[in-house]
XYZ file of C-alpha atoms in Angstrom:
348
model
C 24.466 1.696 -4.527
C 22.621 -0.220 -1.800
C 21.808 -3.810 -2.575
C 18.267 -3.336 -1.425
C 16.028 -0.317 -1.950
C 14.771 1.960 0.791
C 11.076 2.771 0.993
C 9.730 2.948 -2.577
C 10.821 6.161 -4.271
C 10.959 6.847 -8.007
C 14.686 7.556 -8.144
C 15.599 4.366 -6.315
C 13.651 1.973 -8.499
C 15.292 2.153 -11.857
C 14.198 -1.358 -12.749
C 10.675 -0.935 -11.447
C 9.568 1.501 -14.109
C 6.310 3.346 -14.683
C 3.621 1.603 -16.716
C 4.542 1.929 -20.375
C 2.948 4.823 -22.162
C 1.554 2.416 -24.749
C -0.904 0.943 -22.252
C -4.465 1.915 -23.055
C -6.820 2.786 -20.215
C -10.288 2.285 -21.712
C -12.219 2.871 -18.495
C -10.766 6.270 -17.667
C -7.282 7.606 -17.175
C -5.393 6.054 -14.296
C -3.293 8.711 -12.589
C 0.097 7.531 -11.359
C 1.118 9.353 -8.201
C 4.541 9.736 -6.690
C 5.737 6.749 -4.678
C 4.691 6.882 -1.048
C 7.424 7.389 1.510
C 6.431 4.369 3.584
C 3.551 2.101 4.426
C 3.554 2.880 8.133
C 4.772 5.786 10.290
C 8.000 5.213 12.242
C 7.714 3.020 15.335
C 8.654 4.248 18.825
C 12.388 4.671 19.275
C 12.537 1.886 21.825
C 10.699 -0.625 19.635
C 12.339 -4.005 20.020
C 14.362 -5.362 17.146
C 15.665 -8.900 17.187
C 17.728 -10.058 14.234
C 17.830 -13.830 14.068
C 20.196 -15.504 11.694
C 18.238 -18.678 11.041
C 14.650 -19.763 11.379
C 14.784 -22.158 14.302
C 12.454 -25.176 14.081
C 9.501 -25.038 16.435
C 9.705 -27.627 19.252
C 6.927 -30.189 19.131
C 5.688 -29.091 22.555
C 5.246 -25.511 21.343
C 2.992 -26.239 18.365
C 0.021 -23.857 18.507
C -3.342 -25.143 19.601
C -5.592 -24.987 16.527
C -8.297 -22.350 16.687
C -11.753 -23.180 15.326
C -12.070 -22.013 11.704
C -13.996 -18.814 11.173
C -16.484 -18.353 8.343
C -15.365 -15.161 6.619
C -17.092 -13.162 3.903
C -19.556 -13.995 1.172
C -19.550 -17.344 -0.604
C -18.730 -17.685 -4.305
C -22.431 -18.255 -4.990
C -23.444 -15.089 -3.139
C -20.796 -13.088 -4.967
C -21.797 -14.415 -8.390
C -25.371 -13.286 -7.762
C -24.534 -9.568 -7.706
C -21.393 -8.912 -9.778
C -22.096 -7.289 -13.153
C -20.391 -8.602 -16.264
C -17.256 -6.905 -17.551
C -16.683 -5.832 -21.108
C -13.945 -7.809 -22.806
C -10.589 -6.093 -22.244
C -7.906 -5.937 -24.891
C -4.613 -7.684 -24.082
C -1.917 -5.273 -22.954
C -4.340 -2.657 -21.646
C -4.730 -1.337 -18.127
C -8.341 -1.232 -16.994
C -10.023 0.522 -14.070
C -13.192 -0.974 -12.570
C -15.549 0.213 -9.836
C -17.631 -2.491 -8.183
C -20.588 -1.850 -5.879
C -20.813 -4.371 -3.051
C -24.161 -5.561 -1.585
C -23.804 -3.144 1.350
C -23.612 -0.238 -1.104
C -19.894 0.342 -0.655
C -18.000 1.108 -3.847
C -14.715 -0.746 -4.291
C -12.315 -0.449 -7.177
C -9.444 -2.261 -8.813
C -7.075 -2.065 -11.769
C -6.222 -5.044 -13.935
C -4.199 -5.896 -17.013
C -4.496 -8.761 -19.486
C -1.265 -10.258 -20.850
C -0.307 -9.453 -24.422
C -0.721 -12.455 -26.695
C -3.129 -14.210 -24.343
C -5.007 -17.095 -25.957
C -8.725 -16.317 -25.498
C -9.378 -20.035 -25.018
C -6.565 -20.679 -22.536
C -7.361 -20.243 -18.814
C -5.206 -17.538 -17.246
C -3.716 -17.394 -13.750
C -4.526 -14.330 -11.650
C -2.154 -12.380 -9.414
C -3.779 -10.166 -6.768
C -1.200 -7.478 -5.909
C -1.922 -5.394 -2.789
C -0.005 -2.343 -1.636
C 0.688 -1.142 1.881
C -1.142 1.327 4.081
C -1.795 4.687 2.334
C -0.644 3.112 -0.948
C -3.282 3.426 -3.719
C -3.124 0.800 -6.469
C -1.829 3.349 -8.994
C 1.202 3.926 -6.779
C 1.827 0.281 -5.946
C 1.633 -0.585 -9.643
C 4.236 2.100 -10.282
C 6.987 0.554 -8.153
C 5.950 -3.105 -7.851
C 7.503 -3.947 -11.208
C 5.086 -6.678 -12.281
C 4.439 -4.782 -15.515
C 8.046 -5.464 -16.572
C 8.283 -8.967 -15.090
C 7.189 -12.334 -16.466
C 3.853 -11.878 -14.693
C 2.800 -9.259 -17.259
C 2.954 -11.795 -20.092
C 1.651 -14.795 -18.162
C -1.167 -13.651 -15.849
C -4.016 -11.264 -15.277
C -2.443 -8.881 -12.760
C -4.953 -7.180 -10.460
C -4.272 -4.186 -8.213
C -7.231 -3.953 -5.800
C -7.741 -0.876 -3.633
C -8.304 -1.131 0.087
C -10.858 1.149 1.719
C -8.923 4.294 2.755
C -5.967 2.469 1.177
C -5.750 -0.013 4.041
C -6.401 -3.731 4.394
C -8.036 -5.780 7.126
C -6.053 -7.108 10.061
C -4.318 -3.838 10.982
C -5.307 -1.411 13.771
C -5.901 1.390 11.251
C -8.113 -0.699 8.929
C -11.516 0.651 7.927
C -12.706 -2.853 6.999
C -12.778 -6.318 8.504
C -11.616 -9.587 6.986
C -15.147 -10.433 5.856
C -15.469 -7.232 3.813
C -12.071 -7.433 2.131
C -12.282 -11.149 1.389
C -15.789 -10.706 -0.047
C -14.440 -7.914 -2.260
C -11.547 -10.023 -3.545
C -13.904 -12.923 -4.271
C -16.091 -10.494 -6.203
C -13.093 -9.300 -8.227
C -12.302 -12.844 -9.349
C -15.959 -13.574 -10.099
C -16.268 -10.416 -12.185
C -13.085 -11.137 -14.129
C -14.529 -14.549 -14.963
C -17.400 -12.879 -16.820
C -14.982 -11.560 -19.455
C -11.862 -13.722 -19.263
C -11.002 -17.430 -19.072
C -9.723 -17.527 -15.478
C -7.940 -20.552 -14.015
C -9.460 -20.661 -10.527
C -6.808 -23.163 -9.421
C -4.080 -20.588 -10.078
C -5.264 -17.493 -8.231
C -2.469 -16.145 -6.022
C -1.840 -13.039 -3.924
C 1.145 -10.872 -3.075
C 1.309 -7.854 -0.806
C 3.614 -5.214 0.608
C 3.507 -4.381 4.344
C -0.221 -4.124 5.254
C -0.937 -5.791 1.895
C 1.386 -8.630 2.913
C -0.645 -9.080 6.060
C -3.778 -9.278 3.892
C -2.155 -11.973 1.761
C -1.678 -14.040 4.940
C -5.314 -13.332 5.883
C -6.349 -14.927 2.586
C -4.209 -17.984 3.283
C -5.813 -18.246 6.720
C -9.475 -17.511 6.013
C -9.903 -18.083 2.249
C -7.617 -20.969 1.255
C -10.202 -21.999 -1.338
C -9.602 -18.692 -3.145
C -5.779 -18.669 -3.353
C -3.274 -21.374 -4.260
C -0.327 -19.378 -2.946
C 0.577 -16.123 -1.217
C 3.678 -13.970 -0.798
C 4.175 -11.343 1.915
C 6.907 -8.717 1.539
C 7.911 -6.697 4.621
C 4.607 -7.963 5.980
C 2.541 -6.415 8.773
C 1.667 -9.458 10.891
C -0.446 -7.943 13.632
C -1.621 -10.027 16.563
C -4.648 -12.134 15.634
C -3.497 -12.989 12.129
C -3.016 -16.633 13.158
C -6.464 -17.025 14.743
C -9.341 -19.106 13.403
C -7.630 -20.369 10.249
C -9.001 -23.135 8.060
C -7.057 -26.372 7.780
C -6.284 -26.165 4.052
C -2.563 -25.578 3.381
C -1.566 -22.685 1.124
C 1.880 -22.283 -0.446
C 3.589 -19.357 1.271
C 6.634 -17.163 0.669
C 7.658 -14.577 3.269
C 10.304 -11.971 2.353
C 11.546 -9.709 5.135
C 14.620 -7.652 5.973
C 16.459 -8.182 9.244
C 16.870 -4.408 9.709
C 13.258 -3.474 8.968
C 12.912 -0.241 10.920
C 9.086 -0.159 10.863
C 8.018 -3.778 11.293
C 10.980 -5.241 13.131
C 12.146 -8.731 12.255
C 11.876 -9.751 15.904
C 8.379 -8.351 16.411
C 7.256 -5.356 18.437
C 4.413 -2.901 18.949
C 3.092 -0.386 16.420
C -0.093 1.693 16.614
C -0.405 0.375 20.178
C -0.834 -3.125 18.726
C 1.629 -6.028 18.997
C 2.884 -7.594 15.790
C 4.518 -10.995 15.501
C 8.185 -11.865 14.906
C 8.827 -12.966 11.329
C 10.248 -16.319 12.422
C 7.125 -17.047 14.443
C 4.945 -16.391 11.407
C 7.148 -18.628 9.254
C 6.909 -21.444 11.818
C 3.156 -20.982 12.174
C 2.624 -21.186 8.426
C 4.960 -24.166 8.288
C 2.801 -25.954 10.856
C -0.330 -25.167 8.832
C 1.384 -26.464 5.705
C 2.424 -29.754 7.298
C 6.161 -29.007 7.290
C 8.677 -30.963 9.344
C 10.104 -29.370 12.483
C 13.603 -30.050 11.149
C 15.774 -27.029 10.396
C 15.033 -25.372 7.037
C 17.403 -25.809 4.119
C 19.338 -22.563 3.762
C 20.961 -21.449 0.515
C 22.513 -18.052 -0.320
C 20.490 -15.812 -2.616
C 22.759 -13.222 -4.166
C 25.164 -11.340 -1.910
C 22.778 -10.234 0.807
C 19.997 -12.789 1.283
C 19.270 -16.383 2.251
C 16.490 -18.628 1.007
C 15.187 -20.807 3.860
C 13.016 -23.658 2.588
C 11.018 -25.562 5.183
C 11.288 -29.343 4.690
C 8.678 -32.017 3.962
C 5.774 -29.591 3.541
C 2.451 -30.426 1.944
C 2.883 -27.277 -0.168
C 5.909 -25.040 -0.707
C 6.818 -22.867 2.262
C 9.857 -20.592 2.256
C 11.349 -17.492 3.824
C 13.711 -15.139 2.010
C 15.700 -13.334 4.694
C 17.244 -10.103 3.405
C 20.233 -9.577 5.678
C 20.442 -5.892 6.573
C 17.282 -5.188 4.569
C 14.950 -2.354 5.531
C 11.164 -1.941 5.191
C 11.253 -2.299 1.424
C 9.990 -3.761 -1.784
C 13.434 -5.023 -2.712
C 15.509 -4.545 -5.839
C 18.082 -7.117 -4.660
C 16.739 -9.739 -4.526
C 14.222 -8.711 -7.180
C 10.855 -8.802 -5.444
C 8.650 -9.048 -8.565
C 10.825 -11.811 -10.009
C 11.120 -13.834 -6.795
C 7.447 -13.588 -5.866
C 6.098 -14.384 -9.325
C 8.547 -17.251 -9.852
C 7.240 -18.763 -6.598
C 3.549 -18.035 -7.140
C 3.428 -18.976 -10.822
C 4.123 -22.622 -10.034
C 1.367 -22.960 -7.424
C -1.888 -24.798 -8.087
C -4.804 -25.327 -5.739
C -4.977 -28.789 -4.202
C -7.359 -31.146 -5.976
C -10.762 -31.385 -4.353
């Protein structure tokens, strides 16, 4: 049995089970489709693949020149003015919501409330975003958060991208402003029915969804305290115009990713960045030292590379020989939630 799963398929994710039949869906049945074969079509045969064994520290002279921050999306005040209130959801249920944005576009999301949640205790929120062509019902099916600690500790939200794609990719139907406004609206609407801890909103994504998680860290650091990108699609431009606020970041990527190569490349006629470059860039944003990261083995096939002296936690889990996957080994839902659950927004 491989130590890391191939592209999400039902028979290769024994531990990442379907949502339990006991879950109630009060807002309409949520159909669970078969797992998608992949988040992106195969790259050209000659796509470059560079497998680096360690994340080299960025030389001081090569630090990126900061881009001016870009104002992206609606403000919290603008969002609060149009979101309708939610009905109170029962703990342990899966709920489907359709939200009409100010431009008339209908967006939707699924969410679950942890069993045993104290109605007076503020809850963290995990925004979980699938890859291209991956509807939330499918991502929920293999992501495994329903059987992880996240299910009992947080409101887990599965938002849907327009045409099942997220901003920042060449095939996106939306821009950063639209998707960030939507995600702000989701949090604002949840607050009408649940005690949400706004200092503990985090985001995780697979492939294109991982790229969107980094977009949030870049353009909406006031919304998220931490992000995790798994087999992330880091298309050119993702590092442009970011705000100065650091955001805790975890990047998980396989060195043999056949779609989004570890060493960068071109897909959909658009360059995407090497994983190490993205790690260094986020380390610079998070105030990390340029010293070499601390490397420790993680299981039999991975290394955890922790960047030193950061303002907020910044780490890269390198899955040696790993493909374009949501991994079983190391356990992606466990590793990402363990990292994100301890993040809090900076005071002020």
